[in-house]
């Protein structure tokens, strides 16, 4: 399956989200540790995923207003929110996402960039049917696109505007789900019991 545009953020909302990121999230950004993304800044919301076999889940940034919006948007398009990574500036070279992530992922693109994708797996799951010679698809993005893609297919970002924000959202893979649930139940029992959206909506209404 190719990259699918699940929706588009309207310009007023897009400006509001970027303003929030620049004022409330930017102070928490740190340089990306991945060798795939030199120069990119990032922060995990609300949990930092393990990017290697010896890593464990860690607390990320708590931003209930942003998280609530992400969760509501994901629910509206039938996507199970697990965690998110907000990034600013810089691209990322060809890669596949780590084992914590389920196959289907979302990219909330908030600025100009080229999203590149090679459709080796045809759908949003593992398959014996693989096309290792699949052509590279390039999507010229302007900002506001919400894209669904198979994150186990090779993908990367080129020509990213230096001020461009993006938020990638993942569901949690079956393999990683027990460790994820164990972490969330210990670190964040309110969210584990289903209170994250209610708390986030309260925080959002207060902020507005």
N, C-alpha and C. Protein backbone atom coordinates (compact mmCIF):
# COMPACT_ATOMS: atom_id res chain seq x y z
N UNK A 1 0.85 -1.19 0.00
CA UNK A 1 0.00 0.00 0.00
C UNK A 1 0.88 1.24 0.00
N UNK A 2 0.57 2.22 -0.84
CA UNK A 2 1.37 3.44 -0.84
C UNK A 2 1.08 4.29 0.39
N UNK A 3 1.78 5.39 0.50
CA UNK A 3 1.47 6.35 1.56
C UNK A 3 0.04 6.86 1.34
N UNK A 4 -0.73 6.92 2.43
CA UNK A 4 -2.13 7.34 2.33
C UNK A 4 -2.31 8.64 3.11
N UNK A 5 -2.88 9.65 2.46
CA UNK A 5 -3.19 10.89 3.16
C UNK A 5 -4.51 10.69 3.90
N UNK A 6 -4.44 10.69 5.24
CA UNK A 6 -5.61 10.43 6.06
C UNK A 6 -6.45 11.68 6.32
N UNK A 7 -5.87 12.82 6.09
CA UNK A 7 -6.57 14.07 6.33
C UNK A 7 -5.60 15.23 6.19
N UNK A 8 -6.14 16.42 6.38
CA UNK A 8 -5.32 17.62 6.27
C UNK A 8 -5.72 18.59 7.37
N UNK A 9 -4.74 19.13 8.04
CA UNK A 9 -4.96 20.09 9.12
C UNK A 9 -5.27 21.45 8.50
N UNK A 10 -6.35 22.07 8.92
CA UNK A 10 -6.70 23.36 8.32
C UNK A 10 -5.68 24.42 8.72
N UNK A 11 -5.52 25.47 7.90
CA UNK A 11 -4.45 26.45 8.13
C UNK A 11 -4.47 27.11 9.50
N UNK A 12 -5.67 27.41 10.01
CA UNK A 12 -5.75 28.07 11.33
C UNK A 12 -5.25 27.13 12.42
N UNK A 13 -5.69 25.87 12.37
CA UNK A 13 -5.23 24.89 13.35
C UNK A 13 -3.73 24.63 13.19
N UNK A 14 -3.26 24.55 11.96
CA UNK A 14 -1.84 24.33 11.71
C UNK A 14 -0.99 25.43 12.34
N UNK A 15 -1.40 26.67 12.16
CA UNK A 15 -0.66 27.79 12.76
C UNK A 15 -0.67 27.70 14.28
N UNK A 16 -1.82 27.31 14.84
CA UNK A 16 -1.93 27.18 16.30
C UNK A 16 -1.01 26.09 16.83
N UNK A 17 -0.96 24.96 16.13
CA UNK A 17 -0.10 23.85 16.57
C UNK A 17 1.36 24.26 16.51
N UNK A 18 1.78 24.88 15.41
CA UNK A 18 3.17 25.28 15.27
C UNK A 18 3.54 26.32 16.32
N UNK A 19 2.63 27.28 16.60
CA UNK A 19 2.90 28.26 17.65
C UNK A 19 3.08 27.57 19.00
N UNK A 20 2.23 26.59 19.28
CA UNK A 20 2.35 25.84 20.55
C UNK A 20 3.69 25.11 20.61
N UNK A 21 4.07 24.47 19.52
CA UNK A 21 5.34 23.76 19.49
C UNK A 21 6.51 24.71 19.71
N UNK A 22 6.46 25.86 19.08
CA UNK A 22 7.57 26.82 19.19
C UNK A 22 7.69 27.42 20.59
N UNK A 23 6.57 27.56 21.27
CA UNK A 23 6.61 28.20 22.59
C UNK A 23 6.70 27.20 23.74
N UNK A 24 5.95 26.09 23.65
CA UNK A 24 5.84 25.17 24.77
C UNK A 24 6.71 23.92 24.65
N UNK A 25 6.98 23.49 23.43
CA UNK A 25 7.71 22.25 23.23
C UNK A 25 9.17 22.49 22.90
N UNK A 26 9.46 23.54 22.15
CA UNK A 26 10.83 23.81 21.70
C UNK A 26 11.86 23.83 22.84
N UNK A 27 11.53 24.39 24.03
CA UNK A 27 12.53 24.39 25.11
C UNK A 27 12.96 22.99 25.56
N UNK A 28 12.17 21.97 25.25
CA UNK A 28 12.51 20.60 25.66
C UNK A 28 13.22 19.81 24.57
N UNK A 29 13.44 20.41 23.41
CA UNK A 29 14.10 19.71 22.32
C UNK A 29 15.56 19.42 22.66
N UNK A 30 16.04 18.27 22.20
CA UNK A 30 17.45 17.91 22.32
C UNK A 30 17.93 17.36 20.98
N UNK A 31 19.23 17.40 20.73
CA UNK A 31 19.73 16.84 19.46
C UNK A 31 19.36 15.38 19.30
N UNK A 32 18.95 15.00 18.11
CA UNK A 32 18.60 13.61 17.82
C UNK A 32 19.84 12.74 17.95
N UNK A 33 19.73 11.66 18.71
CA UNK A 33 20.88 10.77 18.93
C UNK A 33 21.08 9.81 17.76
N UNK A 34 20.09 9.72 16.88
CA UNK A 34 20.19 8.79 15.76
C UNK A 34 21.22 9.26 14.74
N UNK A 35 22.05 8.35 14.28
CA UNK A 35 23.01 8.69 13.22
C UNK A 35 22.30 8.95 11.90
N UNK A 36 21.02 8.58 11.82
CA UNK A 36 20.24 8.82 10.61
C UNK A 36 19.80 10.28 10.48
N UNK A 37 19.83 11.05 11.58
CA UNK A 37 19.21 12.37 11.58
C UNK A 37 20.13 13.44 12.17
N UNK A 38 21.31 13.64 11.59
CA UNK A 38 22.20 14.68 12.11
C UNK A 38 21.58 16.06 11.97
N UNK A 39 21.66 16.85 13.03
CA UNK A 39 21.16 18.21 12.99
C UNK A 39 19.69 18.35 13.35
N UNK A 40 19.00 17.24 13.47
CA UNK A 40 17.58 17.31 13.81
C UNK A 40 17.41 17.38 15.32
N UNK A 41 16.41 18.11 15.79
CA UNK A 41 16.07 18.20 17.20
C UNK A 41 14.79 17.41 17.45
N UNK A 42 14.67 16.84 18.66
CA UNK A 42 13.51 15.99 18.90
C UNK A 42 13.12 15.96 20.36
N UNK A 43 11.87 15.52 20.62
CA UNK A 43 11.41 15.23 21.97
C UNK A 43 10.27 14.22 21.86
N UNK A 44 10.27 13.22 22.76
CA UNK A 44 9.23 12.20 22.79
C UNK A 44 8.06 12.69 23.63
N UNK A 45 6.83 12.34 23.21
CA UNK A 45 5.61 12.72 23.92
C UNK A 45 4.66 11.51 23.92
N UNK A 46 4.22 11.01 25.05
CA UNK A 46 4.68 11.29 26.41
C UNK A 46 5.74 10.30 26.90
N UNK A 47 6.09 9.30 26.06
CA UNK A 47 7.05 8.28 26.47
C UNK A 47 8.14 8.14 25.42
N UNK A 48 9.37 7.94 25.88
CA UNK A 48 10.49 7.70 24.97
C UNK A 48 10.61 6.21 24.69
N UNK A 49 10.53 5.87 23.42
CA UNK A 49 10.57 4.46 23.02
C UNK A 49 11.99 3.91 23.05
N UNK A 50 12.15 2.61 23.28
CA UNK A 50 13.47 1.98 23.27
C UNK A 50 13.93 1.78 21.82
N UNK A 51 15.06 2.38 21.47
CA UNK A 51 15.56 2.29 20.10
C UNK A 51 16.60 1.20 19.91
N UNK A 52 16.85 0.42 20.93
CA UNK A 52 17.81 -0.68 20.82
C UNK A 52 17.41 -1.80 21.76
N UNK A 53 17.99 -2.98 21.60
CA UNK A 53 17.59 -4.15 22.39
C UNK A 53 17.89 -4.03 23.88
N UNK A 54 18.83 -3.15 24.25
CA UNK A 54 19.15 -3.00 25.68
C UNK A 54 18.46 -1.80 26.30
N UNK A 55 17.69 -1.05 25.52
CA UNK A 55 17.01 0.14 26.03
C UNK A 55 15.65 -0.22 26.58
N UNK A 56 15.13 0.64 27.47
CA UNK A 56 13.80 0.44 28.04
C UNK A 56 12.98 1.72 27.84
N UNK A 57 11.69 1.60 28.04
CA UNK A 57 10.82 2.77 27.96
C UNK A 57 11.18 3.78 29.04
N UNK A 58 11.12 5.07 28.67
CA UNK A 58 11.47 6.14 29.60
C UNK A 58 10.40 7.23 29.52
N UNK A 59 10.27 8.04 30.58
CA UNK A 59 9.34 9.18 30.49
C UNK A 59 9.78 10.16 29.42
N UNK A 60 8.83 10.73 28.74
CA UNK A 60 9.10 11.80 27.78
C UNK A 60 8.53 13.11 28.30
N UNK A 61 8.20 14.00 27.40
CA UNK A 61 7.63 15.30 27.76
C UNK A 61 6.13 15.14 28.03
N UNK A 62 5.66 15.72 29.12
CA UNK A 62 4.23 15.77 29.39
C UNK A 62 3.68 17.08 28.85
N UNK A 63 2.87 16.99 27.82
CA UNK A 63 2.19 18.13 27.24
C UNK A 63 0.76 17.68 26.96
N UNK A 64 -0.11 17.84 27.95
CA UNK A 64 -1.44 17.28 27.87
C UNK A 64 -2.28 17.90 26.76
N UNK A 65 -2.04 19.17 26.48
CA UNK A 65 -2.82 19.81 25.41
C UNK A 65 -2.49 19.19 24.06
N UNK A 66 -1.20 19.06 23.75
CA UNK A 66 -0.80 18.48 22.48
C UNK A 66 -1.16 17.00 22.43
N UNK A 67 -0.91 16.28 23.52
CA UNK A 67 -1.20 14.86 23.53
C UNK A 67 -2.69 14.59 23.35
N UNK A 68 -3.52 15.40 24.00
CA UNK A 68 -4.96 15.23 23.86
C UNK A 68 -5.40 15.40 22.41
N UNK A 69 -4.87 16.42 21.74
CA UNK A 69 -5.21 16.63 20.33
C UNK A 69 -4.76 15.46 19.47
N UNK A 70 -3.56 14.97 19.71
CA UNK A 70 -3.06 13.83 18.95
C UNK A 70 -3.93 12.60 19.18
N UNK A 71 -4.27 12.33 20.42
CA UNK A 71 -5.08 11.15 20.72
C UNK A 71 -6.46 11.26 20.06
N UNK A 72 -7.09 12.41 20.15
CA UNK A 72 -8.41 12.57 19.54
C UNK A 72 -8.34 12.41 18.03
N UNK A 73 -7.32 13.00 17.43
CA UNK A 73 -7.17 12.89 15.98
C UNK A 73 -6.93 11.45 15.57
N UNK A 74 -6.07 10.75 16.31
CA UNK A 74 -5.79 9.34 16.00
C UNK A 74 -7.05 8.50 16.14
N UNK A 75 -7.80 8.71 17.22
CA UNK A 75 -9.03 7.96 17.42
C UNK A 75 -10.00 8.20 16.27
N UNK A 76 -10.06 9.44 15.79
CA UNK A 76 -10.98 9.78 14.72
C UNK A 76 -10.69 9.09 13.40
N UNK A 77 -9.44 8.65 13.22
CA UNK A 77 -9.09 7.95 11.97
C UNK A 77 -8.77 6.47 12.23
N UNK A 78 -9.17 5.99 13.41
CA UNK A 78 -9.04 4.57 13.70
C UNK A 78 -7.61 4.12 13.96
N UNK A 79 -6.83 4.97 14.61
CA UNK A 79 -5.43 4.65 14.89
C UNK A 79 -5.21 4.62 16.39
N UNK A 80 -4.52 3.60 16.88
CA UNK A 80 -4.26 3.42 18.31
C UNK A 80 -2.98 4.15 18.71
N UNK A 81 -3.13 5.28 19.40
CA UNK A 81 -1.98 6.08 19.82
C UNK A 81 -1.17 5.33 20.86
N UNK A 82 0.15 5.21 20.62
CA UNK A 82 1.06 4.61 21.59
C UNK A 82 2.05 5.62 22.14
N UNK A 83 2.77 6.27 21.26
CA UNK A 83 3.68 7.35 21.63
C UNK A 83 3.95 8.18 20.39
N UNK A 84 4.61 9.33 20.61
CA UNK A 84 4.85 10.26 19.52
C UNK A 84 6.23 10.88 19.66
N UNK A 85 6.77 11.31 18.53
CA UNK A 85 8.06 12.00 18.49
C UNK A 85 7.87 13.29 17.72
N UNK A 86 8.10 14.42 18.40
CA UNK A 86 8.06 15.72 17.74
C UNK A 86 9.48 16.10 17.34
N UNK A 87 9.66 16.50 16.09
CA UNK A 87 10.98 16.86 15.59
C UNK A 87 10.93 18.23 14.93
N UNK A 88 12.09 18.89 14.92
CA UNK A 88 12.18 20.21 14.31
C UNK A 88 13.49 20.30 13.53
N UNK A 89 13.38 20.75 12.27
CA UNK A 89 14.56 20.98 11.44
C UNK A 89 15.25 19.69 11.03
N UNK A 90 15.94 19.74 9.91
CA UNK A 90 16.73 18.59 9.48
C UNK A 90 15.88 17.45 8.95
N UNK A 91 16.47 16.64 8.10
CA UNK A 91 15.79 15.46 7.58
C UNK A 91 16.26 14.22 8.31
N UNK A 92 16.00 13.09 7.70
CA UNK A 92 16.47 11.82 8.23
C UNK A 92 16.73 10.91 7.05
N UNK A 93 17.80 10.16 7.11
CA UNK A 93 18.18 9.31 5.98
C UNK A 93 17.36 8.02 5.97
N UNK A 94 17.54 7.24 4.95
CA UNK A 94 16.78 6.01 4.73
C UNK A 94 16.87 5.09 5.95
N UNK A 95 15.74 4.61 6.43
CA UNK A 95 15.71 3.74 7.61
C UNK A 95 14.36 3.05 7.69
N UNK A 96 14.26 2.08 8.59
CA UNK A 96 12.99 1.47 8.99
C UNK A 96 12.86 1.65 10.50
N UNK A 97 11.65 1.76 10.99
CA UNK A 97 11.47 2.03 12.40
C UNK A 97 11.70 0.77 13.24
N UNK A 98 12.09 1.00 14.49
CA UNK A 98 12.53 -0.07 15.39
C UNK A 98 11.36 -0.95 15.82
N UNK A 99 11.68 -2.00 16.58
CA UNK A 99 10.72 -3.08 16.87
C UNK A 99 9.59 -2.65 17.81
N UNK A 100 9.72 -1.53 18.52
CA UNK A 100 8.63 -1.08 19.38
C UNK A 100 7.40 -0.69 18.55
N UNK A 101 7.61 -0.33 17.28
CA UNK A 101 6.54 0.24 16.46
C UNK A 101 5.78 -0.84 15.70
N UNK A 102 4.45 -0.72 15.70
CA UNK A 102 3.65 -1.54 14.82
C UNK A 102 3.84 -1.04 13.38
N UNK A 103 3.34 -1.81 12.43
CA UNK A 103 3.63 -1.51 11.03
C UNK A 103 3.05 -0.18 10.57
N UNK A 104 1.82 0.07 10.90
CA UNK A 104 1.16 1.30 10.45
C UNK A 104 1.54 2.46 11.37
N UNK A 105 2.04 3.54 10.78
CA UNK A 105 2.45 4.72 11.53
C UNK A 105 1.84 5.95 10.88
N UNK A 106 1.83 7.06 11.63
CA UNK A 106 1.32 8.32 11.12
C UNK A 106 2.39 9.39 11.15
N UNK A 107 2.37 10.24 10.14
CA UNK A 107 3.24 11.41 10.09
C UNK A 107 2.37 12.65 10.01
N UNK A 108 2.41 13.47 11.05
CA UNK A 108 1.76 14.78 11.01
C UNK A 108 2.81 15.77 10.50
N UNK A 109 2.76 16.05 9.22
CA UNK A 109 3.74 16.94 8.62
C UNK A 109 3.28 18.39 8.77
N UNK A 110 4.14 19.22 9.35
CA UNK A 110 3.74 20.59 9.69
C UNK A 110 4.53 21.65 8.94
N UNK A 111 5.31 21.25 7.92
CA UNK A 111 6.07 22.21 7.15
C UNK A 111 6.64 21.60 5.89
N UNK A 112 7.29 22.41 5.05
CA UNK A 112 7.79 21.93 3.76
C UNK A 112 8.87 20.86 3.89
N UNK A 113 8.72 19.78 3.13
CA UNK A 113 9.69 18.69 3.11
C UNK A 113 9.32 17.71 1.99
N UNK A 114 10.26 16.83 1.65
CA UNK A 114 10.00 15.74 0.71
C UNK A 114 10.03 14.43 1.48
N UNK A 115 8.91 13.72 1.48
CA UNK A 115 8.83 12.42 2.15
C UNK A 115 9.08 11.34 1.11
N UNK A 116 10.09 10.50 1.37
CA UNK A 116 10.48 9.46 0.41
C UNK A 116 10.16 8.09 1.00
N UNK A 117 9.72 7.17 0.13
CA UNK A 117 9.15 5.92 0.61
C UNK A 117 9.34 4.83 -0.44
N UNK A 118 9.75 3.64 0.02
CA UNK A 118 9.88 2.50 -0.88
C UNK A 118 8.94 1.40 -0.41
N UNK A 119 7.97 1.07 -1.23
CA UNK A 119 6.90 0.15 -0.84
C UNK A 119 7.33 -1.30 -1.07
N UNK A 120 8.16 -1.82 -0.15
CA UNK A 120 8.58 -3.22 -0.23
C UNK A 120 7.47 -4.13 0.25
N UNK A 121 6.90 -3.84 1.45
CA UNK A 121 5.70 -4.54 1.91
C UNK A 121 4.49 -3.86 1.27
N UNK A 122 3.55 -4.62 0.73
CA UNK A 122 2.44 -4.01 0.00
C UNK A 122 1.38 -3.39 0.88
N UNK A 123 1.25 -3.83 2.12
CA UNK A 123 0.20 -3.33 2.99
C UNK A 123 0.75 -2.79 4.29
N UNK A 124 -0.10 -2.77 5.31
CA UNK A 124 0.31 -2.26 6.62
C UNK A 124 0.64 -3.39 7.58
N UNK A 125 1.23 -4.46 7.06
CA UNK A 125 1.60 -5.59 7.89
C UNK A 125 2.73 -6.35 7.20
N UNK A 126 3.32 -7.32 7.97
CA UNK A 126 4.35 -8.16 7.36
C UNK A 126 3.71 -9.04 6.30
N UNK A 127 4.47 -9.33 5.24
CA UNK A 127 3.95 -10.16 4.17
C UNK A 127 5.11 -10.90 3.51
N UNK A 128 4.83 -12.13 3.09
CA UNK A 128 5.82 -12.85 2.29
C UNK A 128 6.01 -12.17 0.93
N UNK A 129 4.97 -11.49 0.51
CA UNK A 129 5.05 -10.77 -0.76
C UNK A 129 5.83 -9.48 -0.55
N UNK A 130 7.04 -9.43 -1.08
CA UNK A 130 7.90 -8.26 -0.92
C UNK A 130 8.53 -7.91 -2.27
N UNK A 131 8.54 -6.63 -2.55
CA UNK A 131 9.12 -6.13 -3.79
C UNK A 131 10.36 -5.29 -3.45
N UNK A 132 11.51 -5.96 -3.40
CA UNK A 132 12.74 -5.26 -3.02
C UNK A 132 13.23 -4.31 -4.11
N UNK A 133 12.63 -4.41 -5.30
CA UNK A 133 12.98 -3.49 -6.39
C UNK A 133 11.91 -2.42 -6.59
N UNK A 134 11.06 -2.24 -5.60
CA UNK A 134 10.00 -1.24 -5.73
C UNK A 134 10.61 0.14 -5.94
N UNK A 135 10.00 0.94 -6.78
CA UNK A 135 10.53 2.29 -7.02
C UNK A 135 10.35 3.17 -5.79
N UNK A 136 11.18 4.18 -5.68
CA UNK A 136 11.06 5.15 -4.60
C UNK A 136 9.97 6.15 -4.95
N UNK A 137 9.05 6.33 -4.03
CA UNK A 137 7.99 7.32 -4.19
C UNK A 137 8.39 8.58 -3.42
N UNK A 138 8.19 9.74 -4.04
CA UNK A 138 8.53 11.01 -3.40
C UNK A 138 7.28 11.89 -3.31
N UNK A 139 7.02 12.35 -2.11
CA UNK A 139 5.84 13.17 -1.86
C UNK A 139 6.30 14.57 -1.45
N UNK A 140 5.95 15.56 -2.25
CA UNK A 140 6.32 16.94 -1.96
C UNK A 140 5.26 17.53 -1.03
N UNK A 141 5.65 17.77 0.21
CA UNK A 141 4.72 18.20 1.25
C UNK A 141 4.90 19.69 1.54
N UNK A 142 3.80 20.35 1.85
CA UNK A 142 3.83 21.79 2.15
C UNK A 142 3.56 22.08 3.62
N UNK A 143 2.81 21.21 4.27
CA UNK A 143 2.47 21.41 5.67
C UNK A 143 0.99 21.18 5.89
N UNK A 144 0.65 20.40 6.90
CA UNK A 144 -0.74 20.12 7.22
C UNK A 144 -1.18 18.73 6.84
N UNK A 145 -0.35 17.97 6.13
CA UNK A 145 -0.72 16.61 5.72
C UNK A 145 -0.61 15.63 6.90
N UNK A 146 -1.57 14.73 6.97
CA UNK A 146 -1.52 13.62 7.93
C UNK A 146 -1.41 12.35 7.10
N UNK A 147 -0.25 11.69 7.16
CA UNK A 147 0.04 10.56 6.29
C UNK A 147 0.11 9.26 7.09
N UNK A 148 -0.45 8.20 6.52
CA UNK A 148 -0.29 6.85 7.07
C UNK A 148 0.64 6.08 6.15
N UNK A 149 1.56 5.32 6.75
CA UNK A 149 2.52 4.55 5.96
C UNK A 149 3.00 3.35 6.76
N UNK A 150 3.58 2.38 6.08
CA UNK A 150 4.15 1.21 6.73
C UNK A 150 5.58 1.58 7.14
N UNK A 151 5.80 1.72 8.45
CA UNK A 151 7.09 2.22 8.93
C UNK A 151 8.18 1.16 8.89
N UNK A 152 7.82 -0.08 8.48
CA UNK A 152 8.83 -1.12 8.27
C UNK A 152 9.31 -1.12 6.82
N UNK A 153 8.69 -0.30 5.99
CA UNK A 153 9.24 -0.04 4.67
C UNK A 153 10.27 1.08 4.77
N UNK A 154 11.31 1.06 3.94
CA UNK A 154 12.30 2.14 3.98
C UNK A 154 11.63 3.49 3.72
N UNK A 155 11.98 4.48 4.52
CA UNK A 155 11.44 5.82 4.33
C UNK A 155 12.45 6.84 4.86
N UNK A 156 12.36 8.05 4.36
CA UNK A 156 13.29 9.09 4.77
C UNK A 156 12.73 10.44 4.37
N UNK A 157 13.37 11.51 4.87
CA UNK A 157 12.91 12.87 4.61
C UNK A 157 14.05 13.69 4.03
N UNK A 158 13.78 14.35 2.92
CA UNK A 158 14.74 15.23 2.26
C UNK A 158 14.18 16.64 2.19
N UNK A 159 15.07 17.60 1.98
CA UNK A 159 14.68 18.99 1.71
C UNK A 159 13.79 19.58 2.79
N UNK A 160 14.02 19.19 4.02
CA UNK A 160 13.20 19.72 5.12
C UNK A 160 13.57 21.17 5.40
N UNK A 161 12.56 22.01 5.49
CA UNK A 161 12.79 23.40 5.87
C UNK A 161 13.42 23.43 7.27
N UNK A 162 14.39 24.31 7.51
CA UNK A 162 15.05 24.34 8.83
C UNK A 162 14.10 24.58 10.00
N UNK A 163 12.95 25.21 9.73
CA UNK A 163 12.00 25.48 10.81
C UNK A 163 10.83 24.49 10.82
N UNK A 164 10.91 23.49 9.97
CA UNK A 164 9.79 22.55 9.83
C UNK A 164 9.65 21.64 11.05
N UNK A 165 8.42 21.57 11.56
CA UNK A 165 8.06 20.62 12.60
C UNK A 165 7.36 19.42 11.98
N UNK A 166 7.50 18.28 12.61
CA UNK A 166 6.74 17.08 12.27
C UNK A 166 6.49 16.30 13.55
N UNK A 167 5.40 15.56 13.57
CA UNK A 167 5.10 14.68 14.69
C UNK A 167 4.79 13.31 14.13
N UNK A 168 5.63 12.34 14.47
CA UNK A 168 5.37 10.96 14.08
C UNK A 168 4.71 10.24 15.24
N UNK A 169 3.70 9.44 14.93
CA UNK A 169 2.94 8.72 15.95
C UNK A 169 2.94 7.24 15.61
N UNK A 170 3.14 6.43 16.65
CA UNK A 170 3.19 4.98 16.47
C UNK A 170 2.20 4.27 17.37
N UNK A 171 1.62 3.21 16.86
CA UNK A 171 1.01 2.19 17.71
C UNK A 171 2.13 1.25 18.18
N UNK A 172 1.85 0.50 19.22
CA UNK A 172 2.87 -0.37 19.80
C UNK A 172 2.71 -1.78 19.24
N UNK A 173 3.84 -2.37 18.86
CA UNK A 173 3.82 -3.71 18.27
C UNK A 173 3.40 -4.75 19.31
N UNK A 174 2.88 -5.88 18.84
CA UNK A 174 2.51 -6.96 19.75
C UNK A 174 3.71 -7.43 20.56
N UNK A 175 4.86 -7.47 19.93
CA UNK A 175 6.07 -7.92 20.62
C UNK A 175 6.42 -7.00 21.78
N UNK A 176 6.22 -5.71 21.61
CA UNK A 176 6.63 -4.73 22.61
C UNK A 176 5.52 -4.39 23.59
N UNK A 177 4.30 -4.77 23.31
CA UNK A 177 3.16 -4.35 24.12
C UNK A 177 3.28 -4.72 25.60
N UNK A 178 3.72 -5.93 25.98
CA UNK A 178 3.82 -6.21 27.42
C UNK A 178 4.77 -5.26 28.15
N UNK A 179 5.93 -4.96 27.57
CA UNK A 179 6.87 -4.04 28.21
C UNK A 179 6.30 -2.63 28.28
N UNK A 180 5.61 -2.22 27.24
CA UNK A 180 4.97 -0.89 27.20
C UNK A 180 3.90 -0.79 28.28
N UNK A 181 3.00 -1.76 28.34
CA UNK A 181 1.93 -1.73 29.33
C UNK A 181 2.49 -1.75 30.75
N UNK A 182 3.54 -2.54 30.97
CA UNK A 182 4.16 -2.60 32.30
C UNK A 182 4.73 -1.24 32.69
N UNK A 183 5.40 -0.58 31.75
CA UNK A 183 5.97 0.74 32.03
C UNK A 183 4.88 1.76 32.32
N UNK A 184 3.87 1.83 31.45
CA UNK A 184 2.83 2.83 31.61
C UNK A 184 2.06 2.62 32.91
N UNK A 185 1.80 1.37 33.26
CA UNK A 185 1.05 1.10 34.49
C UNK A 185 1.82 1.54 35.73
N UNK A 186 3.15 1.48 35.67
CA UNK A 186 3.96 1.90 36.81
C UNK A 186 4.23 3.40 36.80
N UNK A 187 4.54 3.94 35.63
CA UNK A 187 4.93 5.34 35.54
C UNK A 187 3.73 6.27 35.45
N UNK A 188 2.66 5.82 34.81
CA UNK A 188 1.56 6.69 34.45
C UNK A 188 0.23 5.96 34.60
N UNK A 189 -0.14 5.61 35.83
CA UNK A 189 -1.33 4.76 36.02
C UNK A 189 -2.62 5.40 35.55
N UNK A 190 -2.74 6.73 35.58
CA UNK A 190 -3.98 7.37 35.13
C UNK A 190 -4.19 7.12 33.65
N UNK A 191 -3.12 7.29 32.85
CA UNK A 191 -3.25 6.99 31.42
C UNK A 191 -3.51 5.51 31.19
N UNK A 192 -2.85 4.68 31.97
CA UNK A 192 -3.02 3.23 31.80
C UNK A 192 -4.46 2.82 32.04
N UNK A 193 -5.14 3.51 32.95
CA UNK A 193 -6.53 3.19 33.27
C UNK A 193 -7.52 3.94 32.38
N UNK A 194 -6.99 4.70 31.41
CA UNK A 194 -7.86 5.32 30.42
C UNK A 194 -8.21 6.76 30.69
N UNK A 195 -7.47 7.43 31.59
CA UNK A 195 -7.82 8.81 31.90
C UNK A 195 -7.06 9.86 31.15
N UNK A 196 -6.20 9.47 30.20
CA UNK A 196 -5.35 10.46 29.55
C UNK A 196 -6.15 11.47 28.75
N UNK A 197 -7.14 11.01 28.00
CA UNK A 197 -7.88 11.94 27.16
C UNK A 197 -8.69 12.91 27.99
N UNK A 198 -9.31 12.40 29.07
CA UNK A 198 -10.09 13.28 29.92
C UNK A 198 -9.21 14.35 30.54
N UNK A 199 -8.06 13.95 31.09
CA UNK A 199 -7.14 14.90 31.67
C UNK A 199 -6.65 15.88 30.63
N UNK A 200 -6.31 15.37 29.44
CA UNK A 200 -5.80 16.22 28.38
C UNK A 200 -6.83 17.23 27.93
N UNK A 201 -8.11 16.83 27.83
CA UNK A 201 -9.15 17.75 27.41
C UNK A 201 -9.34 18.84 28.44
N UNK A 202 -9.24 18.48 29.74
CA UNK A 202 -9.35 19.49 30.78
C UNK A 202 -8.22 20.50 30.66
N UNK A 203 -7.00 19.99 30.47
CA UNK A 203 -5.86 20.90 30.35
C UNK A 203 -6.00 21.77 29.12
N UNK A 204 -6.53 21.22 28.03
CA UNK A 204 -6.67 21.99 26.79
C UNK A 204 -7.69 23.09 26.98
N UNK A 205 -8.81 22.78 27.62
CA UNK A 205 -9.85 23.79 27.80
C UNK A 205 -9.35 24.91 28.70
N UNK A 206 -8.53 24.56 29.70
CA UNK A 206 -7.97 25.59 30.58
C UNK A 206 -6.98 26.46 29.82
N UNK A 207 -6.19 25.82 28.95
CA UNK A 207 -5.18 26.58 28.22
C UNK A 207 -5.82 27.54 27.23
N UNK A 208 -6.98 27.19 26.68
CA UNK A 208 -7.63 28.04 25.71
C UNK A 208 -8.49 29.09 26.38
